[in-house]
Short mmCIF file of C-alpha atoms and ligand atoms in Angstrom, two decimals:
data_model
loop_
_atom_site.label_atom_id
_atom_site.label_comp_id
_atom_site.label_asym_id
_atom_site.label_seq_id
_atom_site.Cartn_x
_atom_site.Cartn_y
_atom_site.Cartn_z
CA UNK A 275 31.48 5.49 -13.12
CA UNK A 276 28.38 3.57 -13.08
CA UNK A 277 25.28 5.15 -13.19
CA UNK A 278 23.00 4.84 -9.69
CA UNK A 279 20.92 3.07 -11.69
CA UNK A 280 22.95 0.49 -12.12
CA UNK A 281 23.14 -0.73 -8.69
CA UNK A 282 21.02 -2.71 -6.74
CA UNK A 283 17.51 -1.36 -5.03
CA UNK A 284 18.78 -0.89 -1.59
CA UNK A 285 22.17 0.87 -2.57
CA UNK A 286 20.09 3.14 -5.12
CA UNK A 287 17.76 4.38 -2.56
CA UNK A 288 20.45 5.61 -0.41
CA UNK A 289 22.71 7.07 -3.30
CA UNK A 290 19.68 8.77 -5.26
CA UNK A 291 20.15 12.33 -6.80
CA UNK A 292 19.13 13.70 -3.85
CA UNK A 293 21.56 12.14 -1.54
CA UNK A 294 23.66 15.43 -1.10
CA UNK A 295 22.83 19.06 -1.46
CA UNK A 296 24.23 20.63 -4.08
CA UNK A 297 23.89 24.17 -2.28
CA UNK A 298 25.46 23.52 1.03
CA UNK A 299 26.61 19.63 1.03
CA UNK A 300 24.29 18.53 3.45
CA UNK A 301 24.06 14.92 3.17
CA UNK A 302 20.18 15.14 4.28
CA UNK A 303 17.36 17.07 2.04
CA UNK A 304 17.04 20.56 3.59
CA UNK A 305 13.30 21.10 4.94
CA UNK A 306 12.11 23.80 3.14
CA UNK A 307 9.38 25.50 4.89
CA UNK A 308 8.42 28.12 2.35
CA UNK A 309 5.35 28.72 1.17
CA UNK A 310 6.29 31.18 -1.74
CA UNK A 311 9.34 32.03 -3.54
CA UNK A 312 10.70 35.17 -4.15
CA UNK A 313 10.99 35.80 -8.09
CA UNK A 314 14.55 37.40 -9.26
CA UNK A 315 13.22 38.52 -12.73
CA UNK A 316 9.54 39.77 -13.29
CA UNK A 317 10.20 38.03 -17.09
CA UNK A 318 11.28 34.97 -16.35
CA UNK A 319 10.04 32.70 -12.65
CA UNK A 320 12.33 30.21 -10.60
CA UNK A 321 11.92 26.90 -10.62
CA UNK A 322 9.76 27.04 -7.79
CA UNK A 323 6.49 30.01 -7.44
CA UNK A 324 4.46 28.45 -4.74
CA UNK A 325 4.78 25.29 -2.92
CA UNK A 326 1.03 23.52 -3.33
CA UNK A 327 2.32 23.53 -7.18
CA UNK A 328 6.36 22.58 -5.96
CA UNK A 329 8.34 22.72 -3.22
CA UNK A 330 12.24 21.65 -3.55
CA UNK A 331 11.55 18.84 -0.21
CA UNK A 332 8.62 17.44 -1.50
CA UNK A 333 9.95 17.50 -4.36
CA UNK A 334 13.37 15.30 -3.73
CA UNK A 335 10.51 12.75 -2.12
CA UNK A 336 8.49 12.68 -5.66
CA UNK A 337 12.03 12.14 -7.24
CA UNK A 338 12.90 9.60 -4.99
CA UNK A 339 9.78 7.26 -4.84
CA UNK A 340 9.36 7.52 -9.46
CA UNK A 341 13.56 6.56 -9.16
CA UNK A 342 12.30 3.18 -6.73
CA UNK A 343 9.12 2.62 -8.87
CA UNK A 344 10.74 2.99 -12.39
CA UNK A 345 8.26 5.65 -13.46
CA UNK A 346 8.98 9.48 -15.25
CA UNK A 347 6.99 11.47 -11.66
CA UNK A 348 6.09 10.69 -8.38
CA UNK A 349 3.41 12.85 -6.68
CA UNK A 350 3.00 13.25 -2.96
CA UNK A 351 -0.09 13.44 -0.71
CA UNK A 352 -1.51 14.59 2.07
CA UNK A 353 -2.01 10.41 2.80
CA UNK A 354 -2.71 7.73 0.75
CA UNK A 355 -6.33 8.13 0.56
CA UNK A 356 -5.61 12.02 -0.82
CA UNK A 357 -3.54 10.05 -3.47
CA UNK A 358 -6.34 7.13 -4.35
CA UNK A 359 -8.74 10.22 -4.53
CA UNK A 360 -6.59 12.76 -6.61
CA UNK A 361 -6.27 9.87 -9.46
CA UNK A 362 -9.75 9.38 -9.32
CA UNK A 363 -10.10 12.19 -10.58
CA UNK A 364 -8.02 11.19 -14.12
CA UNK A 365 -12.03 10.26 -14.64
CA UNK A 366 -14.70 11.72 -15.67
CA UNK A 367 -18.65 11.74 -15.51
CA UNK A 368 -19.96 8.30 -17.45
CA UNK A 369 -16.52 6.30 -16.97
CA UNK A 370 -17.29 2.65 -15.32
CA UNK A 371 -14.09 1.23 -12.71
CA UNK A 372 -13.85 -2.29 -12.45
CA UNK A 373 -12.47 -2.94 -8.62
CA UNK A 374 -11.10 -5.58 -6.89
CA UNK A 375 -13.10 -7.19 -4.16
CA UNK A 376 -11.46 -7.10 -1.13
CA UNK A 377 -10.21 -3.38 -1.62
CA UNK A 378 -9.23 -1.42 1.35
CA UNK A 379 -12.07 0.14 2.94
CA UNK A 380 -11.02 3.77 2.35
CA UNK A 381 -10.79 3.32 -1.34
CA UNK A 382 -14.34 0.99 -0.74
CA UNK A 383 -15.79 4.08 0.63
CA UNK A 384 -14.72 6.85 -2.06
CA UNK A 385 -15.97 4.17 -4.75
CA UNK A 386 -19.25 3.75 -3.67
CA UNK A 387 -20.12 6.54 -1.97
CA UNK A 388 -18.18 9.57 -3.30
CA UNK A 389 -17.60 8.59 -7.20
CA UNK A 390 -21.22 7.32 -7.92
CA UNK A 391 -22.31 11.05 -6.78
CA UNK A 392 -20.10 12.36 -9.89
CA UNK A 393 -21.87 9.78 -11.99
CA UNK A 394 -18.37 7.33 -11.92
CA UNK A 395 -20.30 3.92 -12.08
CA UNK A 396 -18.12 0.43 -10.81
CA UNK A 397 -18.46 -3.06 -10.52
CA UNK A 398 -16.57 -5.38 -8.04
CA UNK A 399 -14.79 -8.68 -9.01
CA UNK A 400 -12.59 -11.33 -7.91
CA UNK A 401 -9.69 -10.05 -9.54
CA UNK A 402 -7.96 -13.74 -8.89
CA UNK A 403 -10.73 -14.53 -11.48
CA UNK A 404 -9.46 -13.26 -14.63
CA UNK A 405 -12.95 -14.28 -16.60
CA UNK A 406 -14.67 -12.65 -13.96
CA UNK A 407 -12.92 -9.44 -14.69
CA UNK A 408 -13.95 -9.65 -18.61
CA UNK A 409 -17.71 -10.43 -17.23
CA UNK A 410 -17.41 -7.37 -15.21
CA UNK A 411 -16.03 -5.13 -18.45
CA UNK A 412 -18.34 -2.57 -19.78
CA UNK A 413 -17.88 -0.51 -22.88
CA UNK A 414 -17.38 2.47 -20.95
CA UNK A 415 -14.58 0.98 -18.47
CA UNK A 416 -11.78 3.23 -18.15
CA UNK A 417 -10.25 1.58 -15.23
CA UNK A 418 -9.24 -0.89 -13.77
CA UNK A 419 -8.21 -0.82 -10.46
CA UNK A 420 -5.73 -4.10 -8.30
CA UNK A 421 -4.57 -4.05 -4.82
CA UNK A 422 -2.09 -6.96 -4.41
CA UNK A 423 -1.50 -8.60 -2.15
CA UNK A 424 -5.15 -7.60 -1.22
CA UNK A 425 -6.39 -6.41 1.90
CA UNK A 426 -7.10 -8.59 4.48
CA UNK A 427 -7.50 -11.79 2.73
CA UNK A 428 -4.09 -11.44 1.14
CA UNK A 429 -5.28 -12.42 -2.90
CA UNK A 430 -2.78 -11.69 -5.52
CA UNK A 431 -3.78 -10.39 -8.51
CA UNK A 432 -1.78 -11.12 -12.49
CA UNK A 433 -0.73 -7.44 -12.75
CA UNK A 434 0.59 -8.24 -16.31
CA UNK A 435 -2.60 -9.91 -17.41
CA UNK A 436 -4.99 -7.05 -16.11
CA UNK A 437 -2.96 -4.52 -17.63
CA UNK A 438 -2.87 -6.60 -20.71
CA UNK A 439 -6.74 -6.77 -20.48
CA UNK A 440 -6.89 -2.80 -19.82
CA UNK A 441 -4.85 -1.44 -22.66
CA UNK A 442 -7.10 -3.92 -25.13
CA UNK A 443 -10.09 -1.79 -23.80
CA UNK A 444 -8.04 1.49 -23.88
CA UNK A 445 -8.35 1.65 -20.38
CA UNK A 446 -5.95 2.25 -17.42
CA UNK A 447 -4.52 0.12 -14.58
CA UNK A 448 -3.90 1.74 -10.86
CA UNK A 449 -2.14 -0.93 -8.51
CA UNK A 450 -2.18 -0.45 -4.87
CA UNK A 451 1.35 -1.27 -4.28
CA UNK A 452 1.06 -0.45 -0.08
CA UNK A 453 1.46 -3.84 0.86
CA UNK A 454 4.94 -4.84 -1.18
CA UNK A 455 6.30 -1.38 -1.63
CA UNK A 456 8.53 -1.50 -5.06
CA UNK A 457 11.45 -3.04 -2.85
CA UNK A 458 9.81 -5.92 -3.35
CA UNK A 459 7.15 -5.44 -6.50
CA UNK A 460 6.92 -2.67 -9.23
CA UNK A 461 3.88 -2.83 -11.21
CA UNK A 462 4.74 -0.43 -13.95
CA UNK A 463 7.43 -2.88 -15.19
CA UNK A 464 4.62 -4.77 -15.54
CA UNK A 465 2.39 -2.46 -17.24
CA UNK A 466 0.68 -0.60 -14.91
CA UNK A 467 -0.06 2.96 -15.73
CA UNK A 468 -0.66 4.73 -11.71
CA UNK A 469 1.30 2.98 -9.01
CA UNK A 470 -0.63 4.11 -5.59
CA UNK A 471 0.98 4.05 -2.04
CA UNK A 472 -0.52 4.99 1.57
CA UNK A 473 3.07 6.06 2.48
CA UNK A 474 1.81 5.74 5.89
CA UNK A 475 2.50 2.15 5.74
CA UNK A 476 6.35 0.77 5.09
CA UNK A 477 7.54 3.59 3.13
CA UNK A 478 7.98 5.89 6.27
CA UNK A 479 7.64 2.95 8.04
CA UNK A 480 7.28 4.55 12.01
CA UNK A 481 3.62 4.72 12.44
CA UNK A 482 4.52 8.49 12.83
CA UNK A 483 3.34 10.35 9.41
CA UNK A 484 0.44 9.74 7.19
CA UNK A 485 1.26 10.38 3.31
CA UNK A 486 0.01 9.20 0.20
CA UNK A 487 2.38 9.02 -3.09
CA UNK A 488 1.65 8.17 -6.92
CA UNK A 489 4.18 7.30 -9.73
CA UNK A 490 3.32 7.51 -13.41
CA UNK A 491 5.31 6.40 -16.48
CA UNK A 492 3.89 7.65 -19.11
CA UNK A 493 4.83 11.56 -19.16
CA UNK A 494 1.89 12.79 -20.82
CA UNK A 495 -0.41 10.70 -17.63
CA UNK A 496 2.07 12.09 -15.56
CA UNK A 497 1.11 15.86 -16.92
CA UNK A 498 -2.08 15.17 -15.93
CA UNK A 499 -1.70 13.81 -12.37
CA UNK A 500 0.66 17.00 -11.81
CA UNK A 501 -2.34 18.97 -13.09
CA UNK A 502 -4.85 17.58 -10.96
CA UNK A 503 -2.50 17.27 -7.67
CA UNK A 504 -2.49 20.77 -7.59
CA UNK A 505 -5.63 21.58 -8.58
CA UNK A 506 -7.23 19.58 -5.80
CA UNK A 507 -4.15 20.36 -3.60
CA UNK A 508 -3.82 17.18 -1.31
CA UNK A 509 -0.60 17.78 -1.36
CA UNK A 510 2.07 16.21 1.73
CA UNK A 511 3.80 18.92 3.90
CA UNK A 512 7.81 19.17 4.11
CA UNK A 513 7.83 17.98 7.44
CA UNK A 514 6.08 14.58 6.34
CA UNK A 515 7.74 14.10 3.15
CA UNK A 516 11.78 14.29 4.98
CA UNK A 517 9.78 11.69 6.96
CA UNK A 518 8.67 10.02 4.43
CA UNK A 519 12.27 10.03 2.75
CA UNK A 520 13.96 9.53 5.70
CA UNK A 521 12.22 6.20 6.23
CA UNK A 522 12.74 4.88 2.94
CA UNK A 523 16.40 4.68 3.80
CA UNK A 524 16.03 1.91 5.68
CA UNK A 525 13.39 0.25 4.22
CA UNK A 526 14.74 -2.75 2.31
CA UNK A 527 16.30 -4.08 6.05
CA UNK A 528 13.05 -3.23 7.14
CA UNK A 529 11.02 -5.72 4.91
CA UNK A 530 13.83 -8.38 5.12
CA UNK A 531 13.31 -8.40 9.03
CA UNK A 532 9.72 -8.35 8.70
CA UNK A 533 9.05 -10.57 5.71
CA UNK A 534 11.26 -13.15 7.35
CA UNK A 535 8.94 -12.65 10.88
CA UNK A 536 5.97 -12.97 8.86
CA UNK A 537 7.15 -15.93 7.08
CA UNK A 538 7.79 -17.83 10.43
CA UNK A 539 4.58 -16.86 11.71
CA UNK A 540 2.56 -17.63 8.74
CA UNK A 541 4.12 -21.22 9.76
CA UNK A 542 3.13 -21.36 13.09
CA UNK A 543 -0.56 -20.60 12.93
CA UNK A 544 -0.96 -22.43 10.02
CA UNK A 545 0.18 -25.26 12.34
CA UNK A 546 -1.38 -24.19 15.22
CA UNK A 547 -5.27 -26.24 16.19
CA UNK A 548 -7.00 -23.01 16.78
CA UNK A 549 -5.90 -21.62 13.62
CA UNK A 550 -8.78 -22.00 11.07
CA UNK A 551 -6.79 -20.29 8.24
CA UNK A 552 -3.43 -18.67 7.35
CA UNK A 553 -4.13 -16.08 3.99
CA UNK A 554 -0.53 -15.52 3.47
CA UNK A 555 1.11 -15.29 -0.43
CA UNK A 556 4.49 -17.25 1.08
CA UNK A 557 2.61 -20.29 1.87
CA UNK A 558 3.04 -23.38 -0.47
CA UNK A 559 -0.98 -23.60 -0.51
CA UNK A 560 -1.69 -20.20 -1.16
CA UNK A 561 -3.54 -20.42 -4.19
CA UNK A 562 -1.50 -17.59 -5.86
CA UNK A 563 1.87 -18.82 -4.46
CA UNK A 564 3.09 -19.19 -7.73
CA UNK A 565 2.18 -16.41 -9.27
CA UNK A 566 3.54 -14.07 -5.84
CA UNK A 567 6.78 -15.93 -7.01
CA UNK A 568 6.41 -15.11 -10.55
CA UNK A 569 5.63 -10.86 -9.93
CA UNK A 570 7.08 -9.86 -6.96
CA UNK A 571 10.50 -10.93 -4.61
CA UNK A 572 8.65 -11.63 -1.56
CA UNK A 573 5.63 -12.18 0.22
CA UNK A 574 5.51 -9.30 2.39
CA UNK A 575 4.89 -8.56 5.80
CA UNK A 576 1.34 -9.15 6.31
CA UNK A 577 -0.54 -11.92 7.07
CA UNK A 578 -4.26 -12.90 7.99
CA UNK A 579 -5.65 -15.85 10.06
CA UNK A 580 -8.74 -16.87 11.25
CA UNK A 581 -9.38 -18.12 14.67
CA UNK A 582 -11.49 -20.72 15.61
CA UNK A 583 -14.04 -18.14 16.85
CA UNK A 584 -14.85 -14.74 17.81
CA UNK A 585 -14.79 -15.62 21.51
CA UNK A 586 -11.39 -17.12 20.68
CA UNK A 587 -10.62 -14.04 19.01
CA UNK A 588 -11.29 -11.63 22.15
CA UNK A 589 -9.73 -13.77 24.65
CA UNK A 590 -6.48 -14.05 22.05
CA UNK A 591 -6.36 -10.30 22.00
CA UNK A 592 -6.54 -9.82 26.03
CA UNK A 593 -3.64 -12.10 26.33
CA UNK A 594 -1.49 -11.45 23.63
CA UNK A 595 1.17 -9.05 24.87
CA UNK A 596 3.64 -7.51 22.16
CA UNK A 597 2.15 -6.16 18.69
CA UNK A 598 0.20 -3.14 19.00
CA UNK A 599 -3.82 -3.37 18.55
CA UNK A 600 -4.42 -1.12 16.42
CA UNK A 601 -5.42 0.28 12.72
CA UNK A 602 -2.57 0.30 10.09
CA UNK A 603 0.21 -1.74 9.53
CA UNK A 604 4.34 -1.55 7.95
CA UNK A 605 5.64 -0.33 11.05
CA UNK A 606 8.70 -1.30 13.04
CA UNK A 607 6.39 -2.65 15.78
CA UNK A 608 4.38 -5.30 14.78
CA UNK A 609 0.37 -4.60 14.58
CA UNK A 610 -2.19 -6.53 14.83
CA UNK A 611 -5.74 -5.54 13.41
CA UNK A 612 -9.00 -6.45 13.50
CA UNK A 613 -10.27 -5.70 9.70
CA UNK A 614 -14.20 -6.45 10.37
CA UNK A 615 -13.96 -3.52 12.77
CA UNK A 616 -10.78 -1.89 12.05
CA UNK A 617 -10.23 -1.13 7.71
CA UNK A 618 -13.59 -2.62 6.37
CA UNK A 619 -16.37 -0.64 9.08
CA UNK A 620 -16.98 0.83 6.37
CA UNK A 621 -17.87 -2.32 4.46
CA UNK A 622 -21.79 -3.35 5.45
CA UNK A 623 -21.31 -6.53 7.93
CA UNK A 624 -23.05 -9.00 5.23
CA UNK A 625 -21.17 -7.46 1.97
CA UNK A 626 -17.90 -7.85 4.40
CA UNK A 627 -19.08 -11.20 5.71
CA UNK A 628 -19.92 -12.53 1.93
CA UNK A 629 -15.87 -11.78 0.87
CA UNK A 630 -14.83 -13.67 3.84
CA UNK A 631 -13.93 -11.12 6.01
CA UNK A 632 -15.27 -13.29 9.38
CA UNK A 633 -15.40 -11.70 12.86
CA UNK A 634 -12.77 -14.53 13.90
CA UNK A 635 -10.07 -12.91 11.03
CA UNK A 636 -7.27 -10.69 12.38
CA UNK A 637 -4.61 -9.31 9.87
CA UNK A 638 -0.85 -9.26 11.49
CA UNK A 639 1.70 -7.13 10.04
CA UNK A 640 5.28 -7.75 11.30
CA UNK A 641 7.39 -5.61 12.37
CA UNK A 642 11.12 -5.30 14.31
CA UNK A 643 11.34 -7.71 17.11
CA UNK A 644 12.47 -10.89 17.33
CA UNK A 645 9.96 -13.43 15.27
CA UNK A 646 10.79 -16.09 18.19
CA UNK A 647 9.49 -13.17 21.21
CA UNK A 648 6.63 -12.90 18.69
CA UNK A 649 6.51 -16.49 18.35
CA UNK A 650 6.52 -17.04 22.36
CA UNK A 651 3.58 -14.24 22.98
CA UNK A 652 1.15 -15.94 20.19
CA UNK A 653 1.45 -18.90 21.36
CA UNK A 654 1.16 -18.51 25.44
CA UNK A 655 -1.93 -15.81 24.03
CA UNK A 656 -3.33 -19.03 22.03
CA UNK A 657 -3.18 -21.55 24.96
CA UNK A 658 -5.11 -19.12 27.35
CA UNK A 659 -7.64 -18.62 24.38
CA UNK A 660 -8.07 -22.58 24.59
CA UNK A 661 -9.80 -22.30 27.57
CA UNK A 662 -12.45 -20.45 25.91
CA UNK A 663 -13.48 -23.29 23.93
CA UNK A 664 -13.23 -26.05 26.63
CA UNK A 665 -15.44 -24.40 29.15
C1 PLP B 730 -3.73 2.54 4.64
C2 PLP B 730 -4.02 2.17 3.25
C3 PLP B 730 -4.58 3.10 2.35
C4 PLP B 730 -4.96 4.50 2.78
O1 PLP B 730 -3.86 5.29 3.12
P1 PLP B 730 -3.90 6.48 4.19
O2 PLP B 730 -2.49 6.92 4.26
O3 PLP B 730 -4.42 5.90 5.47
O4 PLP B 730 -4.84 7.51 3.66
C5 PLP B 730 -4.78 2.69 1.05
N1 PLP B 730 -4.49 1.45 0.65
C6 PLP B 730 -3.98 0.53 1.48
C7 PLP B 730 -3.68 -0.84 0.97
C8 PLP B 730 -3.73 0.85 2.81
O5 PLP B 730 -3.23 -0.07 3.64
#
C-alpha cells in the first residue's frame, strides 16, 4: 500500500490521517466541544488536559494544514491576524524585521504600530528588489518577512533567494502564503521557516469563518510556536476549525475554477480601453511571470486593475452586478474590493498612494460562477462607466 503521501495534493487532502475516526468510524472529524478533559490516572494525564493547549478537532485541522504545507506542526488561530501576531512574538525587544512593501494592512498595522511599542524596529522594501532587501539588512535583523503574490499590486517575491539571504544572517523567513494556499505554492520546500495563512480566505473558502493557521518545519521552531500559541491563546474554536477542514476538501477544484476565471479576466481588462493596468502574476508582462512559473503552479485567483479614474471607478461599481463589494477575498463568490479604502485604511493615503495603491485600483478575487457571466457583467458595468468620461 502506498503511503498518502505518495499521492497527489488533491487526493492527499481528502485521504489524510484524519479522514476516518478511529473511535466510532465517522468519516467526518467529531466536533469536540470540551473545554477540559477528565484525567483517568492522577500519575499520568491524557493526551489532551485543556483545550486552549489541545483539543482533538483543532487538532486534526493543525495535522491537516502541516500534512498540505510539508511542515512537522500546524497551529490554528483565532484568524489570520491572531496567527501573524502570535509569530511575532518568536521576537524579542531589539530584533529589526525587514517587510515587504505592499503588505496587507493588518500585518501593516501590528508592524508599525503594535511591535515598535515592544521596541521591534522594521524597515520596508521592495522585496522584488533583491539589493534593496540587503540595503534594508541590519545587524540585528531577525526576520524577514514575504507576502507573495503581494497584496493588492500582486508582486512576487524569490522565496528561495530571501530565505537564502535570511539563513546567511541567521535570521528567519515568514511567507504569507493566503493568496496561493500550498495547493498551489509551499514555501517551506523552499526554505521558509513560518508559513502564515488568514484561513479566512481559500482555505475555508465560504466567506463564513475567520481563522488564522501557521506551519513550521523545523521541530524545535515548532516547540516554540506551540509555546507561544498557548501562551497568548489566539487559539481557533472547534466549530471554525471543522469549517476550516471541511473547506479544504474541496479546495484544489476550488482554485482550478477560480484561477482559470481569473486568468480569463486578467485577459479581458488588460484588453479593455478603460483598463489602465492588469497586476496579475499569469500575465506574459508581469514582471515576475517567470519567476510565478518557476515557485508556484499557478497564478491564483486574484487580480488587480486600475481604471481609468476614480469617477470611472464609482460608476463601474454602481453598475457592475455579480461579485460581492466587499472586504476579503477566496470565496466561492467572486469579490471585488476596493484596497485604498478596504485592506490598506490603515495605510496613510500618501504612504498608500507612493506604493501605487491609486484610488482608481480595485483588487478582484474570483470565485464560482461562470468566468463568461463574469465576463458579460464587467463589461456591460465598463460601457456604462464610459459615459463618465465622455460627458
Ligand atoms: C485577510 C488576510 C490576512 C488577515 O487575516 P484575518 O483572517 O482577516 O485576520 C493576512 N494576510 C493576508 C494576505 C490576508 O488576505
Amino acid at each position: 500500500m502506498p503511503t498518502e503521501n505518495e499521492f497527489t495534493f488533491e487526493t492527499s487532502i481528502l485521504h489524510n490521517s484524519h479522514k476516518i475516526d478511529p473511535v466510532t468510524g465517522a468519516v467526518s472529524v467529531p466536533i469536540h466541544h470540551a473545554s477540559t478533559f477528565h484525567q483517568f490516572d492522577i500519575d499520568s494525564f491524557g493526551r489532551y488536559d485543556y483545550s486552549r493547549s489541545g483539543n482533538p478537532t483543532r487538532e486534526a485541522l493543525e495535522d491537516l494544514i502541516a500534512q498540505m504545507e510539508g511542515g512537522t506542526r500546524g497551529f490554528a488561530f483565532s484568524s489570520g491576524m491572531a496567527a501573524i501576531s502570535t509569530a511575532f512574538l518568536l521576537l524579542s525587544a531589539g530584533d529589526h524585521v525587514v517587510i515587504t512593501d505592499d503588505v496587507y494592512g493588518g500585518t501593516y498595522r501590528m508592524i508599525t504600530q503594535v511591535l515598535t511599542r515592544f521596541g521591534i524596529s522594521h524597515s520596508f522594501a521592495d522585496m522584488t528588489d533583491i539589493e534593496a532587501v540587503k540595503r534594508a539588512i541590519k545587524p540585528n535583523t531577525k526576520l524577514f518577512y514575504v507576502e507573495t503574490p503581494s497584496n493588492p499590486l500582486l508582486k512576487v517575491t524569490d522565496i528561495k533567494e530571501i530565505s537564502r539571504i535570511a539563513k546567511e544572517h541567521g535570521a528567519l523567513t515568514f511567507v504569507d502564503n493566503t493568496f496561493l494556499t500550498p495547493a498551489l505554492q509551499k514555501p517551506l520546500e523552499l526554505g521558509a521557516d513560518v508559513v502564515l495563512h488568514s484561513a479566512t480566505k481559500f482555505l475555508s473558502g465560504h466567506s463564513d469563518t475567520v481563522a488564522g493557521l501557521a506551519v513550521v518545519k523545523d521541530p524545535a521552531l515548532a516547540d516554540k510556536l506551540g509555546f507561544l500559541q498557548n501562551s497568548f491563546g489566539a487559539v481557533l474554536g472547534v466549530q471554525d476549525a471543522w469549517l476550516v477542514m471541511r473547506g479544504i476538501k474541496t479546495l484544489h477544484v476550488r482554485l482550478s475554477h477560480s484561477v482559470a476565471a481569473a486568468e480569463k479576466m486578467a485577459h479581458f481588462l488588460q484588453s479593455h480601453d478603460l483598463v489602465k493596468n492588469v497586476y496579475y502574476p499569469g500575465l506574459k508582462n508581469h514582471p515576475q511571470y517567470a519567476l510565478q512559473q518557476q515557485q508556484a503552479k499557478g497564478a491564483g485567483a486574484v487580480l488587480s486593475f486600475e481604471l481609468e479614474n476614480e469617477s470611472v471607478l464609482r460608476s463601474f461599481i454602481e453598475n457592475v452586478k455579480l461579485p460581492v463589494f466587499a472586504v476579503s477575498l477566496g470565496a466561492v463568490e467572486s469579490i471585488l474590493s476596493y484596497p485604498a479604502k478596504m485592506s490598506h485604511a490603515a495605510m496613510p493615503a500618501e504612504e498608500r498612494e507612493s506604493r501605487g495603491i491609486s484610488s482608481s485600483l480595485l483588487r478582484l478575487s474570483a470565485g464560482l460562477e461562470n468566468a463568461d457571466d463574469m465576463l458579460e457583467d464587467f463589461s456591460q458595468a465598463l460601457k456604462k462607466s464610459k459615459k463618465v468620461i465622455t460627458v
